[in-house]
C-alpha positions as CSV (number, residue, x, y, z in Angstrom):
1,L,9.4,31.1,-3.5
2,A,11.8,30.7,-0.5
3,V,13.9,33.7,0.6
4,G,16.1,33.2,3.6
5,G,18.6,30.7,5.0
6,G,18.7,26.9,4.8
7,S,15.9,26.3,7.2
8,V,13.5,28.5,5.2
9,M,14.4,26.8,2.0
10,D,14.2,23.3,3.5
11,T,10.7,24.2,4.9
12,A,9.6,25.3,1.5
13,K,10.8,22.0,0.0
14,V,8.7,20.0,2.5
15,A,5.7,22.3,2.0
16,R,6.1,21.8,-1.8
17,L,6.2,18.0,-1.3
18,F,3.1,18.0,0.8
19,D,1.2,20.2,-1.6
20,S,1.4,17.2,-4.0
21,Y,1.1,14.5,-1.2
22,R,-1.7,15.8,1.0
23,D,-2.8,12.2,1.7
24,R,0.6,11.2,3.2
25,Q,2.5,11.6,6.4
26,L,5.9,13.1,7.0
27,E,7.3,9.8,8.1
28,D,6.5,8.2,4.7
29,F,9.3,10.3,3.1
30,M,11.7,10.8,6.0
31,S,15.0,9.0,5.6
32,P,15.4,5.6,7.4
33,P,15.6,4.5,10.2
34,L,13.1,7.2,11.4
35,G,11.0,7.1,8.3
36,L,10.2,4.9,5.3
37,G,12.3,6.9,2.8
38,E,9.7,6.5,0.1
39,A,10.5,7.9,-3.3
40,V,8.7,11.0,-4.7
41,T,6.8,9.9,-7.8
42,R,4.3,12.7,-8.2
43,P,5.2,16.0,-9.9
44,L,6.0,18.9,-7.6
45,K,5.4,22.6,-8.3
46,P,8.3,24.8,-9.2
47,L,10.4,26.3,-6.3
48,I,12.7,29.3,-6.6
49,C,15.2,29.7,-3.7
50,I,17.0,33.0,-2.9
51,P,19.5,32.5,-0.1
52,T,20.2,35.4,2.2
53,T,23.0,33.6,4.1
54,S,25.7,31.1,3.2
55,G,26.4,27.7,4.5
56,S,23.6,25.2,3.9
57,G,23.7,25.0,0.1
58,S,20.0,24.2,0.4
59,E,19.2,26.2,-2.8
60,V,21.0,23.5,-4.8
61,S,20.4,20.4,-2.8
62,S,17.9,17.6,-3.1
63,S,17.5,17.2,0.7
64,A,15.4,19.0,3.3
65,I,17.0,18.8,6.8
66,F,14.8,19.5,9.8
67,D,14.5,18.9,13.5
68,L,12.2,16.0,14.5
69,T,11.4,17.4,18.0
70,A,9.4,14.3,19.0
71,E,12.5,12.3,18.8
72,N,15.0,15.1,19.6
73,V,17.0,14.5,16.4
74,K,17.8,16.1,13.2
75,T,16.7,14.1,10.1
76,S,15.9,14.6,6.4
77,I,13.8,13.9,3.4
78,S,16.0,13.3,0.4
79,D,14.9,12.9,-3.2
80,N,16.2,14.3,-6.4
81,S,12.8,15.9,-7.1
82,L,13.2,18.1,-4.0
83,C,16.0,20.1,-5.7
84,P,14.7,23.6,-6.3
85,T,13.8,24.5,-9.9
86,L,15.9,27.7,-9.8
87,A,18.4,29.3,-7.4
88,I,19.0,33.0,-7.5
89,V,22.3,33.6,-5.6
90,D,23.3,37.3,-5.1
91,A,26.2,38.0,-2.8
92,M,24.6,41.4,-2.1
93,N,22.0,39.6,0.0
94,T,24.6,38.6,2.5
95,F,26.0,42.2,3.0
96,S,23.5,43.1,5.6
97,M,24.3,40.0,7.8
98,P,25.5,40.8,11.3
99,R,29.1,39.8,11.9
100,S,28.1,36.8,14.1
101,V,25.9,35.5,11.3
102,A,28.7,35.9,8.7
103,M,31.0,34.0,11.0
104,Y,28.6,31.2,11.8
105,T,27.5,30.7,8.3
106,G,31.1,30.8,7.1
107,L,31.9,28.1,9.6
108,D,29.0,26.1,8.3
109,V,30.5,26.3,4.8
110,L,33.8,25.2,6.1
111,C,32.3,22.2,8.1
112,Q,30.3,21.1,5.1
113,A,33.2,21.3,2.8
114,L,35.4,19.3,5.2
115,E,32.7,16.7,5.6
116,A,32.5,16.3,1.8
117,Y,36.3,16.3,1.5
118,T,36.6,13.4,4.0
119,A,33.5,11.4,2.8
120,N,34.0,7.8,1.8
121,P,33.1,7.0,-1.9
122,Y,29.6,5.8,-2.3
123,T,31.0,2.5,-3.7
124,M,32.4,1.7,-0.2
125,R,28.9,1.6,1.4
126,H,27.5,-1.9,2.1
127,P,24.8,-2.7,1.7
128,R,23.8,-0.3,-1.0
129,P,21.0,-0.1,-3.6
130,T,21.8,-1.7,-6.9
131,N,20.3,1.3,-8.7
132,P,22.2,4.6,-7.8
133,R,19.0,6.6,-8.2
134,Q,17.6,4.8,-5.1
135,R,20.4,6.1,-2.8
136,Q,20.3,9.2,-0.8
137,S,22.0,11.9,-2.9
138,Q,24.0,13.4,-0.1
139,Q,25.8,10.2,0.9
140,G,29.3,9.4,-0.3
141,S,31.8,11.3,-2.5
142,N,31.9,11.2,-6.2
143,P,34.3,12.8,-8.8
144,I,32.1,15.8,-9.4
145,S,31.7,16.7,-5.7
146,D,35.4,16.0,-5.1
147,L,36.3,18.8,-7.6
148,A,33.8,21.2,-6.2
149,V,34.9,20.7,-2.6
150,V,38.5,21.4,-3.3
151,H,37.5,24.6,-5.0
152,A,35.2,25.5,-2.1
153,L,38.0,25.0,0.4
154,R,40.2,27.3,-1.6
155,L,37.5,30.0,-1.7
156,I,37.0,29.6,2.1
157,E,40.7,30.1,2.6
158,M,40.7,33.3,0.4
159,Y,37.4,34.9,1.6
160,F,36.2,33.7,5.0
161,L,38.1,36.2,7.2
162,R,37.4,39.0,4.8
163,S,33.7,38.3,4.9
164,V,33.6,38.3,8.7
165,E,35.8,41.5,8.9
166,S,33.6,43.4,6.4
167,A,30.3,42.5,8.1
């Protein structure tokens, strides 16, 4: 169970991964070029995520983003099996956020939506794996994400200022 923001949920994803892979190293699963980007082939235990902020979307993503302090970079582990089993999203959880947290997480939502809106289609990447299941799930746009991002931008336009003002 992970209750918190994106970092909490991503930490739970990695902990869940290493519960099944106690014999492996972090670098085995980290995305290239820092890691080997190995696929997750063993079953993982269920993970329920309950976000208390907005912005990361970690409760519904198949990536775990984290700081690799030894290299002073942000990197990820990405595999479809990392996606949480269940996400419980309740807007009431965000009502106790301080105004600054509401503003910063709202800007995070906006930045991630803009990034998705301007992403190149996966088919433009070269070289790319012949099997789509071997690619990192967060890379490149697709028809489903294109529809979702347009809707997200409309919601941001309608509710961002209101969420900050009511915090």
